[in-house]
Amino acid sequence: MNNQIVDISHNYALRQQVDKVSRLANNIEMSRRGYLLTLDDNYLDLYRRSILTVDQTLADLVVLTKQNPQQDARVKQIRALVERQQEEVGETVNLAAAGRVNEAVKKVRGDEGKVLMDQLADTVTQFIDAEEQQLAERNERINHMRYWMTATSIVALASAVVLGLLLFTRVQRYARLLFEGQSVLRSEKELLEQRVRERTAELGQERSIAERERKRVEVLLQDTNHRIGNSLATVSSLLGLQMRQTQDENARAALVAARDRVQTVSTAHRRLRLGEDMETARVDEFLQSVIGDIRSAIGHDRDIRFETDFSPLDLKARDVTTIGIVLGELITNAIKHAFPGRKQGRISVSLKPDMENVPVLVVEDDGVGWQRKAGDDKRVNGLGMIVVEQLCLQFGEKPVYGQAENSCGTRVTVRLSSLVEEQQDETASEAEDAAAK
């Protein structure tokens, strides 16, 4: 519909412009005849205005017919006729203006002007007839298309009605099946809910039993650790009694070292607190307890200040106990050898991950340093440090001895690299289990 309206509007505009060209051509001819009869310049004004207007009108026609080659050719023919008319009229007007009126009148009485006007009228008529015919053909095509569109719409509407009936029938069947399925599902749901309630009650009872067993096992483990610690404390006391009764200095030194190591292991077992999984423990809390016991055992005659910096880490109970024993040996070694002739001192202890996320145990003192006395290698090569080295090898690396950063004391560094490898292996194993499931 919109295309048809646009087409009619375009046809109307073409007809207006062509009629305007025809009227302007007649005005040019009439103004020439009036001027030749009266020599009045007012006719020349009409003549000049008509020439300007007809040129613009022809330009508009060219734009309107550029998509139609046949009509564009007729417009060019009309332009040529109008230009010939303008030349012929201009020639006679110039003769009259020069005072040669008789020659101008004689030329007008010839057939050339009439022939041009007749040709122009025929061409304009052909242009209008062709445009009317094309418009009628386009309207016929549009009406034909409208007819088929109407027929197609009717067929589509009928198909939609049939399809709607089919869908309605199918929906009714599906609704009936859905209702029957819902009835079956409700029955199954009731049975399933009953089974779930029964199973939930059973699981609740089993969970209560498992919780009681877990608590019992936890109490047994804690009691076992405490009993082991007490037994080791008894052994330590017996070693102390034996030490006081021994007169040989070498034997006394050996008994003292044995007592201290037994005391360290005893402290580690008594202070160990397992987590909820009964396999891990907080290493920072455990090491704080170990240092507290060592501080209490020093006595009031020596002022040894401890500085700690522990990251909260959960490790296996076995590894936590081993780290506690290593720490006890290192602190005991520092107390014995780092402060000769001094009652005051500082021992710094830290356990934090390094840049590679490997936990690192560092024990540092502000004592005399481990290289101060030439030939005195008891602090590094004694039995205690051999024990420390063997325990540290369980974590993948040996302890590193060096000078403290801010003092002349000793700095011992222990990297626990195997803990990271174990954690990576456990993570990979869990991922494989999850993928298998």
XYZ file of N, CA and C in Angstrom, residues 74-203:
390
model
N 12.865 10.508 -23.229
C 11.852 11.477 -23.649
C 12.128 12.853 -23.044
N 12.598 12.869 -21.778
C 12.933 14.158 -21.158
C 14.062 14.837 -21.928
N 15.067 14.050 -22.341
C 16.159 14.627 -23.135
C 15.633 15.170 -24.464
N 14.662 14.456 -25.059
C 14.067 14.926 -26.317
C 13.306 16.231 -26.087
N 12.563 16.305 -24.970
C 11.838 17.543 -24.636
C 12.819 18.683 -24.420
N 13.945 18.406 -23.723
C 14.940 19.455 -23.488
C 15.503 19.977 -24.821
N 15.785 19.039 -25.742
C 16.331 19.458 -27.036
C 15.339 20.348 -27.794
N 14.039 19.967 -27.778
C 13.026 20.781 -28.459
C 12.899 22.151 -27.818
N 12.935 22.182 -26.470
C 12.824 23.470 -25.778
C 14.027 24.348 -26.105
N 15.224 23.758 -26.142
C 16.422 24.551 -26.461
C 16.348 25.100 -27.891
N 15.853 24.274 -28.856
C 15.693 24.761 -30.240
C 14.670 25.892 -30.304
N 13.584 25.745 -29.515
C 12.585 26.813 -29.474
C 13.195 28.093 -28.928
N 14.010 27.943 -27.832
C 14.629 29.132 -27.240
C 15.563 29.821 -28.236
N 16.314 29.021 -29.022
C 17.203 29.620 -30.020
C 16.403 30.375 -31.089
N 15.328 29.716 -31.545
C 14.521 30.332 -32.611
C 13.835 31.589 -32.120
N 13.254 31.533 -30.888
C 12.586 32.713 -30.320
C 13.602 33.803 -30.031
N 14.766 33.412 -29.481
C 15.790 34.406 -29.168
C 16.263 35.143 -30.406
N 16.358 34.406 -31.532
C 16.803 35.043 -32.779
C 15.813 36.111 -33.231
N 14.506 35.795 -33.201
C 13.501 36.775 -33.633
C 13.430 37.952 -32.671
N 13.562 37.690 -31.377
C 13.523 38.792 -30.407
C 14.704 39.721 -30.629
N 15.880 39.165 -30.894
C 17.062 40.001 -31.131
C 16.889 40.846 -32.390
N 16.258 40.261 -33.463
C 16.000 41.032 -34.686
C 15.069 42.202 -34.398
N 14.003 41.937 -33.629
C 13.064 43.010 -33.314
C 13.717 44.081 -32.471
N 14.559 43.663 -31.522
C 15.226 44.644 -30.664
C 16.193 45.494 -31.460
N 16.726 44.951 -32.576
C 17.655 45.707 -33.419
C 16.922 46.573 -34.439
N 15.607 46.597 -34.418
C 14.819 47.420 -35.322
C 14.452 46.715 -36.606
N 14.732 45.451 -36.706
C 14.437 44.680 -37.918
C 13.177 43.858 -37.672
N 12.111 44.566 -37.402
C 10.866 43.925 -37.010
C 10.280 43.117 -38.164
N 10.367 43.657 -39.376
C 9.765 42.960 -40.514
C 10.419 41.595 -40.723
N 11.764 41.559 -40.597
C 12.443 40.273 -40.752
C 12.013 39.292 -39.659
N 11.854 39.828 -38.454
C 11.454 38.966 -37.348
C 10.051 38.419 -37.575
N 9.128 39.295 -38.052
C 7.756 38.854 -38.280
C 7.705 37.820 -39.397
N 8.523 38.065 -40.423
C 8.567 37.129 -41.536
C 9.045 35.757 -41.069
N 10.014 35.750 -40.170
C 10.548 34.481 -39.669
C 9.511 33.753 -38.819
N 8.728 34.555 -38.051
C 7.709 33.936 -37.207
C 6.620 33.305 -38.066
N 6.310 33.948 -39.204
C 5.255 33.420 -40.064
C 5.675 32.109 -40.747
N 6.944 31.779 -40.660
C 7.389 30.504 -41.201
C 6.863 29.336 -40.367
N 7.122 28.124 -40.816
C 6.591 26.923 -40.145
C 7.495 26.373 -39.045
N 8.692 26.910 -38.901
C 9.643 26.296 -37.951
C 9.120 26.352 -36.516
N 8.598 27.496 -36.084
C 8.096 27.609 -34.714
C 6.915 26.693 -34.473
N 6.031 26.622 -35.463
C 4.861 25.762 -35.302
C 5.269 24.291 -35.223
N 6.223 23.930 -36.070
C 6.677 22.530 -36.063
C 7.288 22.168 -34.710
N 8.109 23.072 -34.183
C 8.724 22.802 -32.875
C 7.667 22.644 -31.791
N 6.664 23.521 -31.775
C 5.624 23.448 -30.754
C 4.809 22.162 -30.900
N 4.527 21.765 -32.185
C 3.779 20.521 -32.385
C 4.585 19.313 -31.903
N 5.891 19.312 -32.256
C 6.736 18.198 -31.790
C 6.811 18.150 -30.266
N 6.907 19.344 -29.667
C 6.969 19.387 -28.203
C 5.676 18.869 -27.588
N 4.535 19.268 -28.177
C 3.249 18.807 -27.653
C 3.117 17.290 -27.809
N 3.559 16.757 -28.980
C 3.483 15.299 -29.177
C 4.380 14.558 -28.179
N 5.577 15.098 -27.982
C 6.502 14.425 -27.051
C 5.954 14.445 -25.627
N 5.389 15.582 -25.228
C 4.801 15.668 -23.889
C 3.644 14.684 -23.755
N 2.814 14.597 -24.822
C 1.689 13.658 -24.782
C 2.189 12.214 -24.663
N 3.233 11.886 -25.435
C 3.806 10.538 -25.340
C 4.352 10.268 -23.929
N 4.999 11.291 -23.373
C 5.554 11.126 -22.016
C 4.443 10.831 -21.006
N 3.347 11.615 -21.100
C 2.249 11.440 -20.148
C 1.570 10.089 -20.359
N 1.338 9.720 -21.647
C 0.691 8.432 -21.916
C 1.549 7.262 -21.406
N 2.863 7.357 -21.652
C 3.749 6.277 -21.189
C 3.744 6.175 -19.669
N 3.754 7.321 -19.021
C 3.750 7.308 -17.556
C 2.444 6.739 -17.027
N 1.312 7.089 -17.689
C 0.022 6.551 -17.269
C -0.028 5.033 -17.474
N 0.523 4.584 -18.613
C 0.527 3.149 -18.882
C 1.384 2.398 -17.855
N 2.573 2.947 -17.564
C 3.445 2.298 -16.574
C 2.793 2.281 -15.195
N 2.111 3.391 -14.861
C 1.425 3.432 -13.570
C 0.323 2.383 -13.509
N -0.416 2.243 -14.623
C -1.486 1.242 -14.647
C -0.909 -0.173 -14.520
N 0.219 -0.409 -15.213
C 0.846 -1.737 -15.111
C 1.328 -2.014 -13.691
N 1.925 -1.009 -13.078
C 2.392 -1.210 -11.702
C 1.218 -1.439 -10.759
N 0.137 -0.687 -10.951
C -1.046 -0.888 -10.106
C -1.627 -2.290 -10.307
N -1.580 -2.752 -11.571
C -2.085 -4.092 -11.847
C -1.240 -5.152 -11.125
N 0.077 -4.957 -11.169
C 0.951 -5.907 -10.472
C 0.699 -5.876 -8.967
N 0.513 -4.653 -8.446
C 0.256 -4.532 -7.006
C -1.069 -5.191 -6.636
N -2.103 -4.965 -7.485
C -3.399 -5.590 -7.202
C -3.297 -7.116 -7.286
N -2.527 -7.576 -8.291
C -2.331 -9.022 -8.418
C -1.612 -9.575 -7.192
N -0.591 -8.864 -6.750
C 0.150 -9.301 -5.560
C -0.742 -9.260 -4.327
N -1.594 -8.209 -4.243
C -2.494 -8.104 -3.101
C -3.480 -9.276 -3.092
N -3.917 -9.657 -4.298
C -4.847 -10.786 -4.382
C -4.191 -12.068 -3.850
N -2.976 -12.306 -4.320
C -2.296 -13.524 -3.878
C -1.930 -13.467 -2.391
N -1.594 -12.277 -1.914
C -1.319 -12.145 -0.486
C -2.565 -12.434 0.337
N -3.713 -11.956 -0.166
C -4.965 -12.232 0.545
C -5.266 -13.729 0.549
N -5.062 -14.341 -0.632
C -5.302 -15.785 -0.708
C -4.340 -16.546 0.206
N -3.087 -16.105 0.204
C -2.102 -16.763 1.070
C -2.462 -16.593 2.538
N -2.932 -15.394 2.887
C -3.326 -15.146 4.276
C -4.486 -16.042 4.687
N -5.443 -16.207 3.752
C -6.587 -17.071 4.069
C -6.128 -18.511 4.269
N -5.230 -18.961 3.366
C -4.711 -20.331 3.502
C -3.939 -20.483 4.812
N -3.106 -19.454 5.124
C -2.336 -19.518 6.371
C -3.255 -19.531 7.584
N -4.335 -18.717 7.522
C -5.279 -18.691 8.631
C -5.964 -20.047 8.797
N -6.345 -20.636 7.656
C -6.978 -21.956 7.730
C -6.003 -22.993 8.284
N -4.749 -22.907 7.828
C -3.741 -23.838 8.350
C -3.539 -23.644 9.841
N -3.550 -22.363 10.272
C -3.386 -22.091 11.696
C -4.534 -22.673 12.510
N -5.763 -22.577 11.949
C -6.915 -23.145 12.658
C -6.773 -24.661 12.778
N -6.379 -25.296 11.663
C -6.198 -26.758 11.697
C -5.088 -27.132 12.672
N -3.984 -26.384 12.596
C -2.871 -26.660 13.503
C -3.280 -26.443 14.956
N -4.082 -25.395 15.187
C -4.562 -25.145 16.546
C -5.413 -26.295 17.065
N -6.274 -26.830 16.185
C -7.089 -27.972 16.602
C -6.219 -29.183 16.923
N -5.204 -29.407 16.067
C -4.302 -30.534 16.327
C -3.546 -30.346 17.641
N -3.058 -29.118 17.851
C -2.335 -28.845 19.091
C -3.239 -28.988 20.304
N -4.486 -28.511 20.157
C -5.420 -28.619 21.273
C -5.663 -30.090 21.629
N -5.840 -30.916 20.571
C -6.044 -32.352 20.822
C -4.827 -32.972 21.497
N -3.627 -32.592 21.009
C -2.412 -33.157 21.595
C -2.208 -32.674 23.024
N -2.516 -31.392 23.254
C -2.378 -30.861 24.618
C -3.330 -31.576 25.566
N -4.543 -31.845 25.091
C -5.480 -32.595 25.928
C -4.919 -33.970 26.288
N -4.331 -34.651 25.277
C -3.763 -35.967 25.550
C -2.588 -35.863 26.525
N -1.722 -34.841 26.303
C -0.594 -34.650 27.213
C -1.063 -34.311 28.620
N -2.117 -33.508 28.718
C -2.635 -33.143 30.038
C -3.152 -34.379 30.771
N -3.830 -35.254 30.032
C -4.323 -36.482 30.652
C -3.167 -37.360 31.120
N -2.140 -37.495 30.250
C -0.970 -38.290 30.637
C -0.235 -37.653 31.811
N -0.175 -36.298 31.805
C 0.497 -35.602 32.899
C -0.233 -35.812 34.217
N -1.557 -35.763 34.167
C -2.334 -35.983 35.384
C -2.109 -37.398 35.912
N -2.118 -38.368 34.994
C -1.872 -39.746 35.430
C -0.463 -39.892 36.000
N 0.533 -39.238 35.324
C 1.900 -39.307 35.825
C 2.048 -38.653 37.185
N 1.341 -37.525 37.390
C 1.398 -36.857 38.690
C 0.824 -37.740 39.794
N -0.220 -38.457 39.460
C -0.791 -39.361 40.466
C 0.215 -40.437 40.859
N 0.886 -40.994 39.835
C 1.907 -42.014 40.125
C 3.052 -41.404 40.919
N 3.462 -40.178 40.529
C 4.566 -39.518 41.231
C 4.213 -39.231 42.683
N 2.958 -38.820 42.929
C 2.559 -38.565 44.314
C 2.664 -39.835 45.146
N 2.232 -40.942 44.550
C 2.334 -42.210 45.287
C 3.792 -42.565 45.553
N 4.620 -42.438 44.511
C 6.041 -42.742 44.682
C 6.689 -41.778 45.666
N 6.257 -40.500 45.616
C 6.820 -39.511 46.528
C 6.517 -39.866 47.979
N 5.277 -40.274 48.230
C 4.917 -40.650 49.600
C 5.747 -41.835 50.084
N 5.917 -42.826 49.193
C 6.742 -43.977 49.571
C 8.189 -43.561 49.812
N 8.691 -42.668 48.916
C 10.078 -42.215 49.057
C 10.265 -41.398 50.330
N 9.302 -40.521 50.635
C 9.404 -39.728 51.859
C 9.404 -40.623 53.094
N 8.563 -41.650 53.064
C 8.550 -42.586 54.184
C 9.900 -43.274 54.329
N 10.469 -43.685 53.179
C 11.775 -44.347 53.211
C 12.861 -43.387 53.681
N 12.767 -42.122 53.241
C 13.758 -41.120 53.664
C 13.674 -40.874 55.159
N 12.444 -40.794 55.683
C 12.295 -40.585 57.129
C 12.907 -41.751 57.907
N 12.620 -42.967 57.419
C 13.185 -44.128 58.112
C 14.710 -44.123 58.031
N 15.229 -43.821 56.825
C 16.682 -43.821 56.655
C 17.325 -42.689 57.436
N 16.638 -41.538 57.502
C 17.178 -40.408 58.274
C 17.276 -40.761 59.744
N 16.244 -41.444 60.236
C 16.289 -41.869 61.642
C 17.439 -42.844 61.872
N 17.612 -43.781 60.913
C 18.725 -44.730 61.053
C 20.068 -44.014 61.015
N 20.199 -43.076 60.075
C 21.463 -42.334 59.972
C 21.715 -41.496 61.216
